[in-house]
Short mmCIF file of C-alpha atoms in Angstrom, two decimals:
data_model
loop_
_atom_site.label_atom_id
_atom_site.label_comp_id
_atom_site.label_asym_id
_atom_site.label_seq_id
_atom_site.Cartn_x
_atom_site.Cartn_y
_atom_site.Cartn_z
CA ASN A 1 96.78 140.45 106.67
CA ALA A 2 93.52 139.98 104.73
CA GLY A 3 92.15 143.54 105.18
CA VAL A 4 88.44 143.60 104.28
CA THR A 5 86.85 140.38 103.05
CA GLN A 6 83.39 139.89 101.57
CA THR A 7 81.33 136.82 100.77
CA PRO A 8 80.00 135.80 98.37
CA LYS A 9 81.74 137.26 95.32
CA PHE A 10 78.80 136.61 93.02
CA GLN A 11 75.13 135.86 93.63
CA VAL A 12 72.01 135.48 91.53
CA LEU A 13 68.64 135.74 93.23
CA LYS A 14 65.05 135.60 92.12
CA THR A 15 62.71 138.43 93.01
CA GLY A 16 61.45 138.00 96.57
CA GLN A 17 64.31 135.84 97.79
CA SER A 18 66.39 136.90 100.75
CA MET A 19 70.11 136.81 101.37
CA THR A 20 72.84 138.16 103.62
CA LEU A 21 76.12 139.64 102.44
CA GLN A 22 78.94 139.11 104.87
CA CYS A 23 81.84 141.45 105.58
CA ALA A 24 84.77 141.15 107.97
CA GLN A 25 87.84 143.26 108.66
CA ASP A 26 90.99 142.42 110.57
CA MET A 27 92.38 145.93 111.00
CA ASN A 28 90.69 146.66 114.35
CA HIS A 29 88.70 149.47 112.73
CA ASN A 30 85.80 151.05 114.55
CA SER A 31 83.79 152.16 111.52
CA MET A 32 82.31 149.96 108.80
CA TYR A 33 80.23 150.80 105.74
CA TRP A 34 78.10 149.26 103.01
CA TYR A 35 77.94 150.88 99.58
CA ARG A 36 76.34 150.01 96.30
CA GLN A 37 77.89 150.91 92.98
CA ASP A 38 75.76 151.41 89.89
CA PRO A 39 76.85 152.65 86.44
CA GLY A 40 76.93 156.45 86.30
CA MET A 41 75.97 156.76 89.97
CA GLY A 42 79.29 156.32 91.71
CA LEU A 43 79.18 154.85 95.20
CA ARG A 44 76.12 155.38 97.33
CA LEU A 45 76.13 154.71 101.05
CA ILE A 46 73.51 152.23 102.23
CA TYR A 47 74.28 151.94 105.95
CA TYR A 48 77.23 152.52 108.18
CA SER A 49 78.32 151.64 111.69
CA ALA A 50 80.48 154.23 113.41
CA SER A 51 81.30 151.85 116.23
CA GLU A 52 80.37 148.44 117.55
CA GLY A 53 76.73 148.46 118.63
CA THR A 54 75.62 151.38 116.46
CA THR A 55 74.23 151.57 112.94
CA ASP A 56 72.92 154.49 110.89
CA LYS A 57 71.18 154.93 107.58
CA GLY A 58 73.03 156.31 104.62
CA GLU A 59 71.73 157.71 101.36
CA VAL A 60 69.85 154.61 100.08
CA PRO A 61 68.78 152.37 103.02
CA ASN A 62 65.36 151.24 101.78
CA GLY A 63 65.10 147.48 101.25
CA TYR A 64 68.16 146.69 103.37
CA ASN A 65 68.98 145.87 106.96
CA VAL A 66 72.34 145.61 108.67
CA SER A 67 73.86 144.00 111.72
CA ARG A 68 77.13 144.92 113.38
CA LEU A 69 77.76 141.48 114.83
CA ASN A 70 80.98 142.48 116.60
CA LYS A 71 83.87 144.83 115.93
CA ARG A 72 85.07 142.71 113.01
CA GLU A 73 81.86 141.86 111.19
CA PHE A 74 79.14 143.91 109.51
CA SER A 75 76.45 142.12 107.48
CA LEU A 76 73.93 143.45 104.96
CA ARG A 77 70.60 141.70 104.51
CA LEU A 78 68.12 141.88 101.67
CA GLU A 79 64.81 140.59 103.04
CA SER A 80 62.91 140.50 99.73
CA ALA A 81 65.17 141.14 96.77
CA ALA A 82 64.00 143.32 93.88
CA PRO A 83 65.53 143.80 90.41
CA SER A 84 66.39 147.40 91.42
CA GLN A 85 68.85 145.92 93.91
CA THR A 86 70.97 144.46 91.13
CA SER A 87 74.31 146.11 91.79
CA VAL A 88 77.85 145.66 93.01
CA TYR A 89 78.07 145.91 96.79
CA PHE A 90 81.18 147.04 98.59
CA CYS A 91 81.99 146.84 102.26
CA ALA A 92 84.56 149.23 103.71
CA SER A 93 86.13 150.02 107.06
CA SER A 94 88.08 152.87 108.59
CA GLY A 95 89.44 154.09 111.89
CA THR A 96 87.69 156.62 114.08
CA VAL A 97 89.52 159.77 113.08
CA SER A 98 88.06 161.51 110.04
CA THR A 99 91.48 161.74 108.40
CA ASP A 100 91.70 157.95 108.32
CA THR A 101 91.69 156.10 105.02
CA GLN A 102 88.73 153.93 104.12
CA TYR A 103 89.66 150.40 103.04
CA PHE A 104 87.42 148.49 100.66
CA GLY A 105 86.61 144.85 100.13
CA PRO A 106 86.63 143.24 96.66
CA GLY A 107 82.86 143.55 96.20
CA THR A 108 79.85 141.29 95.69
CA ARG A 109 78.17 141.30 92.30
CA LEU A 110 74.46 140.68 92.86
CA THR A 111 71.90 140.06 90.14
CA VAL A 112 68.19 139.91 90.94
CA LEU A 113 66.05 138.34 88.23
CA GLY B 1 75.07 169.39 102.33
CA ASP B 2 78.46 167.87 101.72
CA SER B 3 79.15 166.70 98.18
CA VAL B 4 81.80 166.06 95.57
CA THR B 5 81.61 166.87 91.86
CA GLN B 6 84.12 165.43 89.45
CA MET B 7 84.50 165.72 85.71
CA GLU B 8 82.48 163.43 83.52
CA GLY B 9 84.23 160.73 81.61
CA PRO B 10 85.23 158.69 79.91
CA VAL B 11 88.69 160.09 79.30
CA THR B 12 90.95 158.54 76.67
CA LEU B 13 94.62 159.51 76.47
CA SER B 14 97.67 158.32 74.65
CA GLU B 15 100.53 156.91 76.68
CA GLU B 16 102.83 159.61 78.12
CA ALA B 17 100.11 162.29 77.87
CA PHE B 18 99.35 164.69 80.74
CA LEU B 19 96.33 163.88 82.87
CA THR B 20 94.02 166.19 84.78
CA ILE B 21 90.80 165.03 86.41
CA ASN B 22 88.89 167.87 88.01
CA CYS B 23 87.25 167.57 91.42
CA THR B 24 85.43 170.25 93.39
CA TYR B 25 83.70 169.88 96.71
CA THR B 26 81.11 171.43 98.97
CA ALA B 27 81.59 171.06 102.69
CA THR B 28 81.46 173.02 105.89
CA GLY B 29 84.74 173.51 107.65
CA TYR B 30 87.84 171.66 106.54
CA PRO B 31 87.15 168.17 105.25
CA SER B 32 89.79 165.57 104.42
CA LEU B 33 90.04 164.88 100.69
CA PHE B 34 90.88 161.64 98.92
CA TRP B 35 91.43 160.14 95.50
CA TYR B 36 90.62 156.45 95.13
CA VAL B 37 91.31 154.23 92.12
CA GLN B 38 89.34 151.19 91.00
CA TYR B 39 90.89 148.70 88.60
CA PRO B 40 88.56 146.43 86.62
CA GLY B 41 86.85 143.84 88.78
CA GLU B 42 88.36 145.13 92.02
CA GLY B 43 87.41 147.24 94.99
CA LEU B 44 88.56 150.82 95.51
CA GLN B 45 92.10 151.53 96.68
CA LEU B 46 93.41 154.74 98.18
CA LEU B 47 95.59 156.62 95.71
CA LEU B 48 96.36 159.73 97.76
CA LYS B 49 94.89 162.04 100.35
CA ALA B 50 95.23 165.51 101.87
CA THR B 51 93.92 166.50 105.27
CA LYS B 52 94.36 170.28 105.37
CA ALA B 53 94.43 173.27 103.07
CA ASP B 54 97.48 173.59 100.79
CA ASP B 55 98.55 170.01 101.47
CA LYS B 56 99.69 168.07 98.43
CA GLY B 57 98.99 164.35 98.28
CA SER B 58 101.13 162.26 95.98
CA ASN B 59 101.58 158.62 95.03
CA LYS B 60 102.73 156.65 91.97
CA GLY B 61 103.37 159.89 90.04
CA PHE B 62 99.87 161.25 90.76
CA GLU B 63 99.44 164.51 92.66
CA ALA B 64 96.57 166.60 93.99
CA THR B 65 96.64 169.82 96.00
CA TYR B 66 93.96 170.79 98.54
CA ARG B 67 92.82 174.25 97.44
CA LYS B 68 90.52 175.83 99.99
CA GLU B 69 90.04 179.06 98.01
CA THR B 70 88.67 177.21 94.98
CA THR B 71 87.28 174.19 96.91
CA SER B 72 89.14 171.90 94.55
CA PHE B 73 91.32 168.79 94.63
CA HIS B 74 92.26 168.13 91.01
CA LEU B 75 94.19 164.97 90.17
CA GLU B 76 97.22 165.29 87.87
CA LYS B 77 99.88 163.05 86.40
CA GLY B 78 102.60 164.20 84.07
CA SER B 79 102.92 161.06 81.95
CA VAL B 80 100.25 158.36 82.04
CA GLN B 81 100.85 154.69 81.33
CA VAL B 82 98.57 151.97 80.02
CA SER B 83 98.54 150.49 83.53
CA ASP B 84 96.84 153.70 84.80
CA SER B 85 93.64 152.73 82.99
CA ALA B 86 91.02 152.59 85.74
CA VAL B 87 88.14 154.52 87.30
CA TYR B 88 89.14 157.38 89.60
CA PHE B 89 86.94 158.62 92.46
CA CYS B 90 87.27 161.84 94.39
CA ALA B 91 85.93 161.72 97.95
CA LEU B 92 85.70 163.73 101.14
CA ILE B 93 84.92 163.20 104.78
CA PRO B 94 83.91 166.19 106.88
CA LYS B 95 86.12 167.06 109.82
CA GLY B 96 84.85 165.02 112.74
CA GLY B 97 82.36 163.23 110.51
CA ASN B 98 81.62 159.55 109.93
CA GLN B 99 80.42 159.47 106.35
CA PHE B 100 82.48 159.59 103.19
CA TYR B 101 81.04 161.34 100.14
CA PHE B 102 82.16 160.10 96.73
CA GLY B 103 82.05 161.62 93.28
CA THR B 104 80.54 159.62 90.43
CA GLY B 105 83.91 158.45 89.15
CA THR B 106 85.91 159.20 86.00
CA SER B 107 86.90 156.37 83.71
CA LEU B 108 90.38 156.69 82.21
CA THR B 109 91.65 154.62 79.30
CA VAL B 110 95.27 154.98 78.22
CA ILE B 111 96.11 153.68 74.76
CA PRO B 112 99.62 152.69 73.64
#
């Protein structure tokens, strides 16, 4: 049982390049999330998908797009990377009920030069 | 709006010391409350949770009690170990909501 997986683990981009972060979960969860973690800022929600076919903006959506490809997969795309997007990105998933635990992937460390 | 405030770190303790990390929240209704732990280089893992007022969550010697009257969910452990060194996050999700709200994290270092 892999839980939540993310690829890649590390990535270095140049300003203006694009890339997609992949996330998959095998727990049959309805809800999936993308966060970024920056020093002193805690976790900030970028986008989430409450169920297959829906996506909503979180606290810091600018510069990002998402796709809920199916129930298992939720990708995050940076169309034109900027140094301000240097961060650690975490994907998470949870069930539908608000008392459900959120499960996190191992993270992607992204550096934009 | 909904939010979580937790004590600033970093916190440094000697092994076997008592630990308290304060967490207070703002939310309408009765949210579910969580403590997550992040070890170096890893993602967050659930440590404990409480889903209604006066519930006590506990795991691995850590405890936290959901206090509605003080809107708090303070994390405690009676005797910390070096292996408890990590960053601890308090979080909530509103009842019926979809979004989790996290505190900024408290870094704990336990020295032998």
